[in-house]
mmCIF file with all atom_site columns, C-alpha atoms in Angstrom:
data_model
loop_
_atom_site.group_PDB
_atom_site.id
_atom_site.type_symbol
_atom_site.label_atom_id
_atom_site.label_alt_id
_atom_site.label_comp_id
_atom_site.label_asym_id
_atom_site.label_entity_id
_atom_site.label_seq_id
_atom_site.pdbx_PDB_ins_code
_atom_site.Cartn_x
_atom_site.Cartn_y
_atom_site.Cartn_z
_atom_site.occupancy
_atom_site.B_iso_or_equiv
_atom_site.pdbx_formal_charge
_atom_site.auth_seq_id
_atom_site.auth_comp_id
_atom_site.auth_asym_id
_atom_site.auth_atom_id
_atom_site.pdbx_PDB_model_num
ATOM 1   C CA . UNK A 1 1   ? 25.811 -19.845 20.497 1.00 0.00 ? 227 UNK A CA 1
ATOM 2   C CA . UNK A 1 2   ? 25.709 -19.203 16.777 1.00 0.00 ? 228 UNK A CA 1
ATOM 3   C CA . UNK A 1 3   ? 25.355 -21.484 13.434 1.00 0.00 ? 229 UNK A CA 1
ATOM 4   C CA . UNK A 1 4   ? 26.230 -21.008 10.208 1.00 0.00 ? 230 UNK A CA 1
ATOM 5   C CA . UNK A 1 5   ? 24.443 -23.207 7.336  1.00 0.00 ? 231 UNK A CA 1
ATOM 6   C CA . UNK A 1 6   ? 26.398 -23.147 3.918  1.00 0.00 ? 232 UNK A CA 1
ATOM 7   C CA . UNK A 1 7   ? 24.477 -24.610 1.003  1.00 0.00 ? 233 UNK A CA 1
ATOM 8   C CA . UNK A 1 8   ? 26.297 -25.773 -2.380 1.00 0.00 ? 234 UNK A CA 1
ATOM 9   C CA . UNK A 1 9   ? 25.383 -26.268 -5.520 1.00 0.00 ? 235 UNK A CA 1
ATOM 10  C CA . UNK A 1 10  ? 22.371 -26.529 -8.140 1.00 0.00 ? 236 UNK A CA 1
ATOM 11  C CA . UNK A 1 11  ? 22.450 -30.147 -8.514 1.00 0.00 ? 237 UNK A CA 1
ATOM 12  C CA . UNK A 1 12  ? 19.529 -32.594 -7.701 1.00 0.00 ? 238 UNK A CA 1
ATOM 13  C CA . UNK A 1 13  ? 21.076 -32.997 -4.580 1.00 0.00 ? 239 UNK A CA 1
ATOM 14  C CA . UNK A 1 14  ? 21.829 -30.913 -1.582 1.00 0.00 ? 240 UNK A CA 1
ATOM 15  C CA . UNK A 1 15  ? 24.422 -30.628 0.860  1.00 0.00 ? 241 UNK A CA 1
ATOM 16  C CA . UNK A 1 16  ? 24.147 -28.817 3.719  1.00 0.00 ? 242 UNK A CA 1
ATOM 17  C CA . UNK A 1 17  ? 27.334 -27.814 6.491  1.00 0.00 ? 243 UNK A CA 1
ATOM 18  C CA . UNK A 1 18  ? 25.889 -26.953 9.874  1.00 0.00 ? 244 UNK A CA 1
ATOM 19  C CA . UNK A 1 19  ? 28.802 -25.233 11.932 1.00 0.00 ? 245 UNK A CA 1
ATOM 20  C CA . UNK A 1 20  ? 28.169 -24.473 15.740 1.00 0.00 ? 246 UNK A CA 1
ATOM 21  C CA . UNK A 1 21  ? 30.661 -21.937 17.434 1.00 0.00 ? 247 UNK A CA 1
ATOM 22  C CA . UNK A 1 22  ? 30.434 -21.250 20.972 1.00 0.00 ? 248 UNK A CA 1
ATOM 23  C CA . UNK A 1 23  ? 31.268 -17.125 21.078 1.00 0.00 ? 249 UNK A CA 1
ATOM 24  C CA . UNK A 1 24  ? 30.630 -17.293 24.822 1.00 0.00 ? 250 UNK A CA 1
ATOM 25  C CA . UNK A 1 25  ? 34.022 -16.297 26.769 1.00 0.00 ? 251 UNK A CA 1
ATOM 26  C CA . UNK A 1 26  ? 34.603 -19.261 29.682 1.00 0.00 ? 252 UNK A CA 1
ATOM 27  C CA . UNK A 1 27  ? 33.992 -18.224 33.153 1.00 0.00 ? 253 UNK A CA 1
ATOM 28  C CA . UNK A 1 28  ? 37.038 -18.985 35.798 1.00 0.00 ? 254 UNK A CA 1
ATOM 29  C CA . UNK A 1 29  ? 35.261 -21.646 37.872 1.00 0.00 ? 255 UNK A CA 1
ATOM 30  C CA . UNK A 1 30  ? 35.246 -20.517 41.724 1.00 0.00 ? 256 UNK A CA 1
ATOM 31  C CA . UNK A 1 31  ? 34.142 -21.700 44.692 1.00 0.00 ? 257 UNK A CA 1
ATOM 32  C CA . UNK A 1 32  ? 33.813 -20.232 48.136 1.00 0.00 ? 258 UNK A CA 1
ATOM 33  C CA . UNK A 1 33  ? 36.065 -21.571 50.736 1.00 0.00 ? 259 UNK A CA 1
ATOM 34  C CA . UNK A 1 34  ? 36.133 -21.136 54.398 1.00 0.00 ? 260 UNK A CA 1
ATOM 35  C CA . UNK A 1 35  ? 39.285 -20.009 56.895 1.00 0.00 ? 261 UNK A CA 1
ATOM 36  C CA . UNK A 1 36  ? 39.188 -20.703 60.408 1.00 0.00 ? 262 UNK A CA 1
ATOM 37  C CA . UNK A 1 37  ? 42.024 -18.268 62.025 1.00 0.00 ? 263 UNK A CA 1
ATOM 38  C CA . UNK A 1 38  ? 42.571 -17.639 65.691 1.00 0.00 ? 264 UNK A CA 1
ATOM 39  C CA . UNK A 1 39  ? 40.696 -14.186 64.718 1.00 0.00 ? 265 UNK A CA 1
ATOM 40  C CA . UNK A 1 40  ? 37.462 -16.466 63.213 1.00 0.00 ? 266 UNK A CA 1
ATOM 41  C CA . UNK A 1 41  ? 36.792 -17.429 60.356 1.00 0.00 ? 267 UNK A CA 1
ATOM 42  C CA . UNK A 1 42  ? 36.081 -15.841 57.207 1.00 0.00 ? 268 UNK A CA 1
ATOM 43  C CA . UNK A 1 43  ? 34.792 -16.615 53.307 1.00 0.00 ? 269 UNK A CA 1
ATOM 44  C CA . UNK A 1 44  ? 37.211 -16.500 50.280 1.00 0.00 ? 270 UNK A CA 1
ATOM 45  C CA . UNK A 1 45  ? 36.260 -17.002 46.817 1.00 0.00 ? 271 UNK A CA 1
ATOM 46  C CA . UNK A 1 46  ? 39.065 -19.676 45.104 1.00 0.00 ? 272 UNK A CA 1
ATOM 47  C CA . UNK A 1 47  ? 39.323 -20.759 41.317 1.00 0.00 ? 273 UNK A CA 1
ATOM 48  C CA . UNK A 1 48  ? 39.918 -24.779 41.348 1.00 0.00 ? 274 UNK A CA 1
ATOM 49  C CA . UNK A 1 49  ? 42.879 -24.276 39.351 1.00 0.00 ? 275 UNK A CA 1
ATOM 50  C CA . UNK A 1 50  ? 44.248 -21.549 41.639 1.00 0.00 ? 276 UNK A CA 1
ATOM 51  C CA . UNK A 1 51  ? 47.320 -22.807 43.370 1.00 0.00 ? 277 UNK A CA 1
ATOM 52  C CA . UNK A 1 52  ? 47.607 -23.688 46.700 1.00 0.00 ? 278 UNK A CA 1
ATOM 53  C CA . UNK A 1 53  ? 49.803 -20.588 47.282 1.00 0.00 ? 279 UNK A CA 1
ATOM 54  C CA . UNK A 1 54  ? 47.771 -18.521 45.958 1.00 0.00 ? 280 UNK A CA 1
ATOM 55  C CA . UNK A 1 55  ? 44.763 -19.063 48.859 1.00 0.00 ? 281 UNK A CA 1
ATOM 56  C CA . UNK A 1 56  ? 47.591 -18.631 50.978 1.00 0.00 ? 282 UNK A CA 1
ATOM 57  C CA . UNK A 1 57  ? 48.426 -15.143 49.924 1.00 0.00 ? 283 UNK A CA 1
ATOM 58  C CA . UNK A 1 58  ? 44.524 -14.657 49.793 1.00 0.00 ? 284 UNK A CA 1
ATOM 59  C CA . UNK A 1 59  ? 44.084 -15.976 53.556 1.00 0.00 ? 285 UNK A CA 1
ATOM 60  C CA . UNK A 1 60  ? 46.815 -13.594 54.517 1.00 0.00 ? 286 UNK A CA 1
ATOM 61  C CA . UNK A 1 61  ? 45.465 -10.865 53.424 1.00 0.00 ? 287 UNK A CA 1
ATOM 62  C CA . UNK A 1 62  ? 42.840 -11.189 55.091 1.00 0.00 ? 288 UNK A CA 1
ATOM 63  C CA . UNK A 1 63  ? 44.596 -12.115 58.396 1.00 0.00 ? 289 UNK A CA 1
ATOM 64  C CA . UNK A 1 64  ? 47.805 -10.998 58.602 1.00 0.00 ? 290 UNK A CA 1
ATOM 65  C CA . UNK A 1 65  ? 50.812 -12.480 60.083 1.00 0.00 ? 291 UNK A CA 1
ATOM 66  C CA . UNK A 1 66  ? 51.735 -12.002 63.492 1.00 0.00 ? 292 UNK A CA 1
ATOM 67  C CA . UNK A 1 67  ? 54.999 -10.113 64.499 1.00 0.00 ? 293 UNK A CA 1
ATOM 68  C CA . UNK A 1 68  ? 56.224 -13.501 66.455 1.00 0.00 ? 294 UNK A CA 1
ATOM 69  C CA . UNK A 1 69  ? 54.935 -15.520 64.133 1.00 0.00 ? 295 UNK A CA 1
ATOM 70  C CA . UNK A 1 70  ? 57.769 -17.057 60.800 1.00 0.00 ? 296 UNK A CA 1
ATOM 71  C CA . UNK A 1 71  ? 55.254 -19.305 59.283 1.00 0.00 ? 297 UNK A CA 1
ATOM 72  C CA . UNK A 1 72  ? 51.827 -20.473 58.403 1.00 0.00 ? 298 UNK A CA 1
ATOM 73  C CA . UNK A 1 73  ? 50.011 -23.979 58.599 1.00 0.00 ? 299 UNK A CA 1
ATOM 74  C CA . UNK A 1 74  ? 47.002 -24.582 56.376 1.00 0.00 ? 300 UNK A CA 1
ATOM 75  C CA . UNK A 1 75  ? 45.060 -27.618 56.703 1.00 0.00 ? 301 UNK A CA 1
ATOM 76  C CA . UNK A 1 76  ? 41.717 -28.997 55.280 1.00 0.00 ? 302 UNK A CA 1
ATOM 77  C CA . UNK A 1 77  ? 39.271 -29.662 58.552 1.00 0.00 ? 303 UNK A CA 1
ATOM 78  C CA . UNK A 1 78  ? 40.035 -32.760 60.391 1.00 0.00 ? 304 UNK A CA 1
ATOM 79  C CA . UNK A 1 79  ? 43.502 -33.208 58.056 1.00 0.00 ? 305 UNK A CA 1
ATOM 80  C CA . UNK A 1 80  ? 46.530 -33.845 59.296 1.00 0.00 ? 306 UNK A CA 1
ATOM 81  C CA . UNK A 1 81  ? 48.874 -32.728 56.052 1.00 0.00 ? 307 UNK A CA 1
ATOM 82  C CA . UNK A 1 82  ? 50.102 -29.497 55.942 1.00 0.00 ? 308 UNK A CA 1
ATOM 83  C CA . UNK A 1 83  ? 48.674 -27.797 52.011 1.00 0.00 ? 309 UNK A CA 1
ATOM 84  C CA . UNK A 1 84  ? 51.644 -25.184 52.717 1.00 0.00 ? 310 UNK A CA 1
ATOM 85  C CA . UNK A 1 85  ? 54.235 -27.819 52.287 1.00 0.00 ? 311 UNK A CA 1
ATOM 86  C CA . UNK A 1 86  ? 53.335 -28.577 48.632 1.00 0.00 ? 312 UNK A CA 1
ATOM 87  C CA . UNK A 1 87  ? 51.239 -25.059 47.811 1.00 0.00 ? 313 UNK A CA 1
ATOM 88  C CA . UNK A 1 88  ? 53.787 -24.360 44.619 1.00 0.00 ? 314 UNK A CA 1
ATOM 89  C CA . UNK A 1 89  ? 52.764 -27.158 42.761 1.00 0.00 ? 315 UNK A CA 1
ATOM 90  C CA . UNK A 1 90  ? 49.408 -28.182 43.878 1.00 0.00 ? 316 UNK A CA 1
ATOM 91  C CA . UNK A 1 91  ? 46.491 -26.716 42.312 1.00 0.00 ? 317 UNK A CA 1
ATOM 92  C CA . UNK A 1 92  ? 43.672 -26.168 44.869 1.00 0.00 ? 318 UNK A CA 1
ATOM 93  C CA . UNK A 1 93  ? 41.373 -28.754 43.133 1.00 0.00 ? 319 UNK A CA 1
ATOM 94  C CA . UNK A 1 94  ? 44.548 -31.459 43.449 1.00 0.00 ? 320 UNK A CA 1
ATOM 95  C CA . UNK A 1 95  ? 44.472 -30.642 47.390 1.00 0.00 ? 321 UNK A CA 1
ATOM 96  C CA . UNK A 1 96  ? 41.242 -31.820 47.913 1.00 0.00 ? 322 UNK A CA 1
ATOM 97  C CA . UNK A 1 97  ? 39.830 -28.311 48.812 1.00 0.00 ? 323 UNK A CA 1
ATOM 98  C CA . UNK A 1 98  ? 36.126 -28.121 47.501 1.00 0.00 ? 324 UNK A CA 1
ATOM 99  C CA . UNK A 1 99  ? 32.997 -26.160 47.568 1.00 0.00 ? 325 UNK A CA 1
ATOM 100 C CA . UNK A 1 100 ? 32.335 -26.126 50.968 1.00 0.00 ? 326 UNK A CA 1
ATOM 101 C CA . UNK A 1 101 ? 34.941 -26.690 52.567 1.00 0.00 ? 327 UNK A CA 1
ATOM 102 C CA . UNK A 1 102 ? 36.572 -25.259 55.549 1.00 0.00 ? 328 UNK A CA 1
ATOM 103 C CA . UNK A 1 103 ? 39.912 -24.941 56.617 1.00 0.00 ? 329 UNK A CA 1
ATOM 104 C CA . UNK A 1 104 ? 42.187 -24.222 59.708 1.00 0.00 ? 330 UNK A CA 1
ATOM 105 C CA . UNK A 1 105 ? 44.727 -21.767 59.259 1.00 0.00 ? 331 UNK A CA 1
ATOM 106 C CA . UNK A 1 106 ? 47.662 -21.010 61.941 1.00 0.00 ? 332 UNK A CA 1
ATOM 107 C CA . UNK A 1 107 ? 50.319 -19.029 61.984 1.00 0.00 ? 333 UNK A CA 1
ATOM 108 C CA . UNK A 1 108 ? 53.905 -20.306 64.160 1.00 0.00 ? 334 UNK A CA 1
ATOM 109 C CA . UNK A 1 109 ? 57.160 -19.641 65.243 1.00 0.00 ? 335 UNK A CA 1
ATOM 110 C CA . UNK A 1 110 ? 59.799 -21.922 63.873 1.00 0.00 ? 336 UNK A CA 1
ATOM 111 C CA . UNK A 1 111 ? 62.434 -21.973 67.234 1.00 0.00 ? 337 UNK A CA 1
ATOM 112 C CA . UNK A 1 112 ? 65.526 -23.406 67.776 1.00 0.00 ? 338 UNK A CA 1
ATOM 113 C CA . UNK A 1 113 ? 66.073 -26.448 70.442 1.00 0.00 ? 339 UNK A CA 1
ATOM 114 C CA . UNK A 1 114 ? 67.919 -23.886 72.818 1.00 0.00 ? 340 UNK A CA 1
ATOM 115 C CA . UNK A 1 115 ? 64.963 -21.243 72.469 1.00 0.00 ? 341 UNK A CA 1
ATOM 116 C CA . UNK A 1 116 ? 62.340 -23.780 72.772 1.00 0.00 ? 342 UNK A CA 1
ATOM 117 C CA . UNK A 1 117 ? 64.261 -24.946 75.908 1.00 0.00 ? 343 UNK A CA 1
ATOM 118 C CA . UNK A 1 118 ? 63.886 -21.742 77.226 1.00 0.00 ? 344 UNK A CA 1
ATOM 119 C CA . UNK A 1 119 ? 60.277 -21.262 76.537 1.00 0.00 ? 345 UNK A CA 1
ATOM 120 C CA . UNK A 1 120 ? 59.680 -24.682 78.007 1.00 0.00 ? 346 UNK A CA 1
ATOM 121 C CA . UNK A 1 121 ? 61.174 -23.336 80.808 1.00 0.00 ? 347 UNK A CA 1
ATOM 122 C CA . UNK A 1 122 ? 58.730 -19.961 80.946 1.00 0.00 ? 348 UNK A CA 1
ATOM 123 C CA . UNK A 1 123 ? 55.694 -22.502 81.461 1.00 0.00 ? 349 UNK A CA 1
ATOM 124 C CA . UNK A 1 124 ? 54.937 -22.530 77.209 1.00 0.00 ? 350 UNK A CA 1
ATOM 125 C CA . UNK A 1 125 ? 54.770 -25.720 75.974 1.00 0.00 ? 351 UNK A CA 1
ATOM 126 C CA . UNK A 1 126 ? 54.460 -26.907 71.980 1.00 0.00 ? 352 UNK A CA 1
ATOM 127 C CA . UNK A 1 127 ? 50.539 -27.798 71.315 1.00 0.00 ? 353 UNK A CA 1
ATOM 128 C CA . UNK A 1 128 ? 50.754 -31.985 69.579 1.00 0.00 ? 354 UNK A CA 1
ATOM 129 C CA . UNK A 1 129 ? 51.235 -31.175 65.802 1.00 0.00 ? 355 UNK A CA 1
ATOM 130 C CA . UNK A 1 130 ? 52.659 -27.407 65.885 1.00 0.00 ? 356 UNK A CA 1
ATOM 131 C CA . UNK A 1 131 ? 54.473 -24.808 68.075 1.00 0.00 ? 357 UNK A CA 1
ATOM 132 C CA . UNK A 1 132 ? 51.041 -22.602 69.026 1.00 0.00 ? 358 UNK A CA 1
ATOM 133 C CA . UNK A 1 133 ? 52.710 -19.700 70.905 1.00 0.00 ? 359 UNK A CA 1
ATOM 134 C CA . UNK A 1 134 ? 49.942 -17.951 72.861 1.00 0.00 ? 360 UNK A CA 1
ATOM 135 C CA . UNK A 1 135 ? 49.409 -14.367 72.449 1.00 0.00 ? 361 UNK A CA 1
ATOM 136 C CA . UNK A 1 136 ? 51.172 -13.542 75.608 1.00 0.00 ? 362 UNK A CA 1
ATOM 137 C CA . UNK A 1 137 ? 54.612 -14.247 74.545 1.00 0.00 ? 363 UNK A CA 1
ATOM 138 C CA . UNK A 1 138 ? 54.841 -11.089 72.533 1.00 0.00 ? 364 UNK A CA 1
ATOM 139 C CA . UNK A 1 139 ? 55.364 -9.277  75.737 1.00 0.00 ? 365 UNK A CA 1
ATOM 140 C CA . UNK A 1 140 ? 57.887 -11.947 77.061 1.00 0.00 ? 366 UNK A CA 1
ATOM 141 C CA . UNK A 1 141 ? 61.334 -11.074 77.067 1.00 0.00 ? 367 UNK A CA 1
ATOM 142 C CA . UNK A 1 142 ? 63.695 -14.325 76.619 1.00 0.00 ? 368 UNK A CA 1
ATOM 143 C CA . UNK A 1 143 ? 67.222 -13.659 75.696 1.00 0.00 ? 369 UNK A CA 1
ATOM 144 C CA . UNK A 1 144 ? 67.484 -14.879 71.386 1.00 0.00 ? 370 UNK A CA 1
ATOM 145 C CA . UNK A 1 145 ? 63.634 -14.771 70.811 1.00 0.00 ? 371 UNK A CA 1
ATOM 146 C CA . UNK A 1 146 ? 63.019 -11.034 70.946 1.00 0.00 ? 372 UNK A CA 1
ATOM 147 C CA . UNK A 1 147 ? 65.264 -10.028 68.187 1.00 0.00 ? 373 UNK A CA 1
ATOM 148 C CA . UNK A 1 148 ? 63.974 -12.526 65.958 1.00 0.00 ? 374 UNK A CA 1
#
């Protein structure tokens, strides 16, 4: 922080300019985040005007996608809404996501209603909110699924 005074004049009166001028560069703000993965969990440090996709691509760096898996599922502890679904325009402040604050990340296989027939029928069932497949099914071989 610096000030400059500027004094003017010889008169019987003085006037004096005080100007303040912050020379300090502004800091991102970040804050340290946690993911809970299948793998664990793990600390990522997150600028609140980050966007959402951007801890995405952080997240899955750190745990990288499956070979099964075609998607990802990011939501705030004991959430229901999916941040993936609106992480272009959503900054990570706007999602709710704070100091602190943990939260689950999954990654899934997006199937069609014939292929999830047939995995019904192989004994795997979808979990309530998302299609978990189970690590197993890597090594299944069920005709449409394996080439995908």
């Amino acid at each position: 922080l610096s000030f400059t005074f500027s004094f003017s004049g010889a008169a019987p009166w003085c006037c004096c300019l005080v100007v303040f001028r912050n020379r300090s560069k502004a800091k991102p703000v970040t804050m340290k985040v946690t993911i809970q993965s299948r793998s664990g969990a793990f600390d990522l440090e997150v600028g609140k005007e980050e966007l959402v996709r951007d801890l995405v691509k952080k997240a899955r760096e750190k745990h990288p996608r499956p070979s099964w898996a075609n998607g990802v599922q990011l939501k705030l502890e004991d959430k229901t809404e999916d941040l993936v679904e609106t992480s272009e325009r959503r900054t990570v402040q706007e999602a709710g996501i704070f100091q602190g604050a943990t939260l689950r990340m999954a990654y899934y296989k997006q199937v069609s209603p014939q292929q999830g027939q047939e995995l019904r029928m192989s004994g795997i069932y979808p979990g309530k909110t998302t299609f978990l497949m189970p690590k197993e099914v890597e090594t299944l071989a069920i005709s449409g699924i394996a080439g995908m």
